[in-house]
Amino acid sequence: MTEGWVWCGGTFYTKYLKDTLEELRKNDRDSVLDMANEATESDLEAPWESEEFFSALKKANNNQETDEELLTIAVQVDYLYYTEWDDSDLEDLQYDDGK
């Protein structure tokens, strides 16, 4: 995996957008909205997009947000972010392949 979504500072990863949206909706929505409802414009990752964030948050608080709007909220409050990395970055990783 050389690209994907990093959750909560690296505690969890998803590779595909569809899995990311499903995880957000099923398991993390309440946590994301708790963070978002405490956020001010200066807390946002991209404050220049604050109008989009607060519009999505208003819809979410009324249970009317789309998956994409929930993702916007989560990214803005730094719950998760998307990144890509080079294969050479993987050389330093250690992992257990279960064998």
PDB file of C-alpha atoms in Angstrom:
ATOM      1  CA  MET A   1       0.000   0.000   0.000  1.00  0.00           C
ATOM      2  CA  THR A   2       1.568   3.307  -1.034  1.00  0.00           C
ATOM      3  CA  GLU A   3      -1.436   5.570  -0.616  1.00  0.00           C
ATOM      4  CA  GLY A   4      -4.452   5.825   1.598  1.00  0.00           C
ATOM      5  CA  TRP A   5      -6.234   7.420   4.506  1.00  0.00           C
ATOM      6  CA  VAL A   6      -4.452   7.829   7.835  1.00  0.00           C
ATOM      7  CA  TRP A   7      -6.779   7.867  10.837  1.00  0.00           C
ATOM      8  CA  CYS A   8      -6.219   9.448  14.245  1.00  0.00           C
ATOM      9  CA  GLY A   9      -2.528  10.120  13.842  1.00  0.00           C
ATOM     10  CA  GLY A  10      -1.685   6.721  12.390  1.00  0.00           C
ATOM     11  CA  THR A  11      -3.652   4.321  14.566  1.00  0.00           C
ATOM     12  CA  PHE A  12      -5.660   3.028  11.596  1.00  0.00           C
ATOM     13  CA  TYR A  13      -5.390   3.082   7.796  1.00  0.00           C
ATOM     14  CA  THR A  14      -7.742   2.573   4.866  1.00  0.00           C
ATOM     15  CA  LYS A  15      -6.643   2.274   1.271  1.00  0.00           C
ATOM     16  CA  TYR A  16      -9.844   2.780  -0.684  1.00  0.00           C
ATOM     17  CA  LEU A  17     -12.285   5.675  -0.555  1.00  0.00           C
ATOM     18  CA  LYS A  18     -15.272   3.317  -0.357  1.00  0.00           C
ATOM     19  CA  ASP A  19     -13.824   1.651   2.756  1.00  0.00           C
ATOM     20  CA  THR A  20     -12.995   5.028   4.263  1.00  0.00           C
ATOM     21  CA  LEU A  21     -16.533   6.306   3.771  1.00  0.00           C
ATOM     22  CA  GLU A  22     -18.026   3.094   5.162  1.00  0.00           C
ATOM     23  CA  GLU A  23     -15.802   3.227   8.255  1.00  0.00           C
ATOM     24  CA  LEU A  24     -16.644   6.885   8.830  1.00  0.00           C
ATOM     25  CA  ARG A  25     -20.356   6.253   8.551  1.00  0.00           C
ATOM     26  CA  LYS A  26     -20.521   3.036  10.593  1.00  0.00           C
ATOM     27  CA  ASN A  27     -18.010   3.518  13.365  1.00  0.00           C
ATOM     28  CA  ASP A  28     -16.608   7.040  13.582  1.00  0.00           C
ATOM     29  CA  ARG A  29     -19.414   9.465  12.765  1.00  0.00           C
ATOM     30  CA  ASP A  30     -20.203  10.365  16.375  1.00  0.00           C
ATOM     31  CA  SER A  31     -16.544  10.969  17.268  1.00  0.00           C
ATOM     32  CA  VAL A  32     -16.027  13.120  14.190  1.00  0.00           C
ATOM     33  CA  LEU A  33     -19.105  15.203  14.925  1.00  0.00           C
ATOM     34  CA  ASP A  34     -18.126  15.627  18.582  1.00  0.00           C
ATOM     35  CA  MET A  35     -14.785  17.074  17.463  1.00  0.00           C
ATOM     36  CA  ALA A  36     -16.403  19.180  14.754  1.00  0.00           C
ATOM     37  CA  ASN A  37     -19.011  20.717  17.014  1.00  0.00           C
ATOM     38  CA  GLU A  38     -16.227  21.994  19.285  1.00  0.00           C
ATOM     39  CA  ALA A  39     -14.126  23.344  16.406  1.00  0.00           C
ATOM     40  CA  THR A  40     -13.739  26.981  15.526  1.00  0.00           C
ATOM     41  CA  GLU A  41     -12.585  28.301  12.176  1.00  0.00           C
ATOM     42  CA  SER A  42      -9.006  28.591  13.450  1.00  0.00           C
ATOM     43  CA  ASP A  43      -9.009  24.858  14.349  1.00  0.00           C
ATOM     44  CA  LEU A  44      -9.678  23.766  10.772  1.00  0.00           C
ATOM     45  CA  GLU A  45      -7.043  22.191   8.546  1.00  0.00           C
ATOM     46  CA  ALA A  46      -8.157  24.414   5.633  1.00  0.00           C
ATOM     47  CA  PRO A  47      -9.830  27.484   7.138  1.00  0.00           C
ATOM     48  CA  TRP A  48     -10.305  28.958   3.657  1.00  0.00           C
ATOM     49  CA  GLU A  49     -12.909  26.192   3.176  1.00  0.00           C
ATOM     50  CA  SER A  50     -14.744  26.945   6.409  1.00  0.00           C
ATOM     51  CA  GLU A  51     -18.020  27.795   4.686  1.00  0.00           C
ATOM     52  CA  GLU A  52     -18.138  24.289   3.174  1.00  0.00           C
ATOM     53  CA  PHE A  53     -17.248  22.763   6.567  1.00  0.00           C
ATOM     54  CA  PHE A  54     -19.897  24.627   8.548  1.00  0.00           C
ATOM     55  CA  SER A  55     -22.541  23.937   5.901  1.00  0.00           C
ATOM     56  CA  ALA A  56     -21.734  20.210   6.012  1.00  0.00           C
ATOM     57  CA  LEU A  57     -21.703  20.269   9.820  1.00  0.00           C
ATOM     58  CA  LYS A  58     -25.128  21.880   9.950  1.00  0.00           C
ATOM     59  CA  LYS A  59     -26.484  19.132   7.695  1.00  0.00           C
ATOM     60  CA  ALA A  60     -24.734  16.454   9.772  1.00  0.00           C
ATOM     61  CA  ASN A  61     -26.269  17.752  12.967  1.00  0.00           C
ATOM     62  CA  ASN A  62     -29.636  17.203  11.290  1.00  0.00           C
ATOM     63  CA  ASN A  63     -28.601  13.726  10.038  1.00  0.00           C
ATOM     64  CA  GLN A  64     -28.708  14.913   6.420  1.00  0.00           C
ATOM     65  CA  GLU A  65     -25.039  14.889   5.365  1.00  0.00           C
ATOM     66  CA  THR A  66     -23.694  12.934   2.423  1.00  0.00           C
ATOM     67  CA  ASP A  67     -20.704  10.620   2.777  1.00  0.00           C
ATOM     68  CA  GLU A  68     -18.556  13.221   1.048  1.00  0.00           C
ATOM     69  CA  GLU A  69     -19.686  15.920   3.482  1.00  0.00           C
ATOM     70  CA  LEU A  70     -18.872  13.660   6.432  1.00  0.00           C
ATOM     71  CA  LEU A  71     -15.429  13.103   4.924  1.00  0.00           C
ATOM     72  CA  THR A  72     -14.971  16.876   4.545  1.00  0.00           C
ATOM     73  CA  ILE A  73     -15.815  17.343   8.210  1.00  0.00           C
ATOM     74  CA  ALA A  74     -13.423  14.582   9.306  1.00  0.00           C
ATOM     75  CA  VAL A  75     -10.539  15.945   7.249  1.00  0.00           C
ATOM     76  CA  GLN A  76     -11.108  19.495   8.452  1.00  0.00           C
ATOM     77  CA  VAL A  77     -10.902  18.482  12.127  1.00  0.00           C
ATOM     78  CA  ASP A  78      -7.821  16.328  11.411  1.00  0.00           C
ATOM     79  CA  TYR A  79      -9.560  13.061  12.265  1.00  0.00           C
ATOM     80  CA  LEU A  80      -8.068  11.596   9.109  1.00  0.00           C
ATOM     81  CA  TYR A  81      -6.162  12.642   6.022  1.00  0.00           C
ATOM     82  CA  TYR A  82      -5.176  11.225   2.657  1.00  0.00           C
ATOM     83  CA  THR A  83      -1.534  10.729   1.723  1.00  0.00           C
ATOM     84  CA  GLU A  84       0.761   8.997  -0.728  1.00  0.00           C
ATOM     85  CA  TRP A  85       4.233   7.711  -0.019  1.00  0.00           C
ATOM     86  CA  ASP A  86       7.129   6.366  -2.022  1.00  0.00           C
ATOM     87  CA  ASP A  87       7.926   2.623  -2.094  1.00  0.00           C
ATOM     88  CA  SER A  88      11.355   3.450  -0.671  1.00  0.00           C
ATOM     89  CA  ASP A  89       9.613   4.663   2.500  1.00  0.00           C
ATOM     90  CA  LEU A  90       8.480   1.072   3.099  1.00  0.00           C
ATOM     91  CA  GLU A  91      12.030  -0.217   3.555  1.00  0.00           C
ATOM     92  CA  ASP A  92      12.130   1.134   7.104  1.00  0.00           C
ATOM     93  CA  LEU A  93       8.826  -0.459   8.155  1.00  0.00           C
ATOM     94  CA  GLN A  94       8.675  -3.552  10.296  1.00  0.00           C
ATOM     95  CA  TYR A  95       5.622  -5.765  10.249  1.00  0.00           C
ATOM     96  CA  ASP A  96       4.417  -9.194  11.253  1.00  0.00           C
ATOM     97  CA  ASP A  97       3.105 -11.224   8.334  1.00  0.00           C
ATOM     98  CA  GLY A  98       1.487 -13.737  10.672  1.00  0.00           C
ATOM     99  CA  LYS A  99       3.908 -16.590   9.944  1.00  0.00           C
TER     100      LYS A  99
END
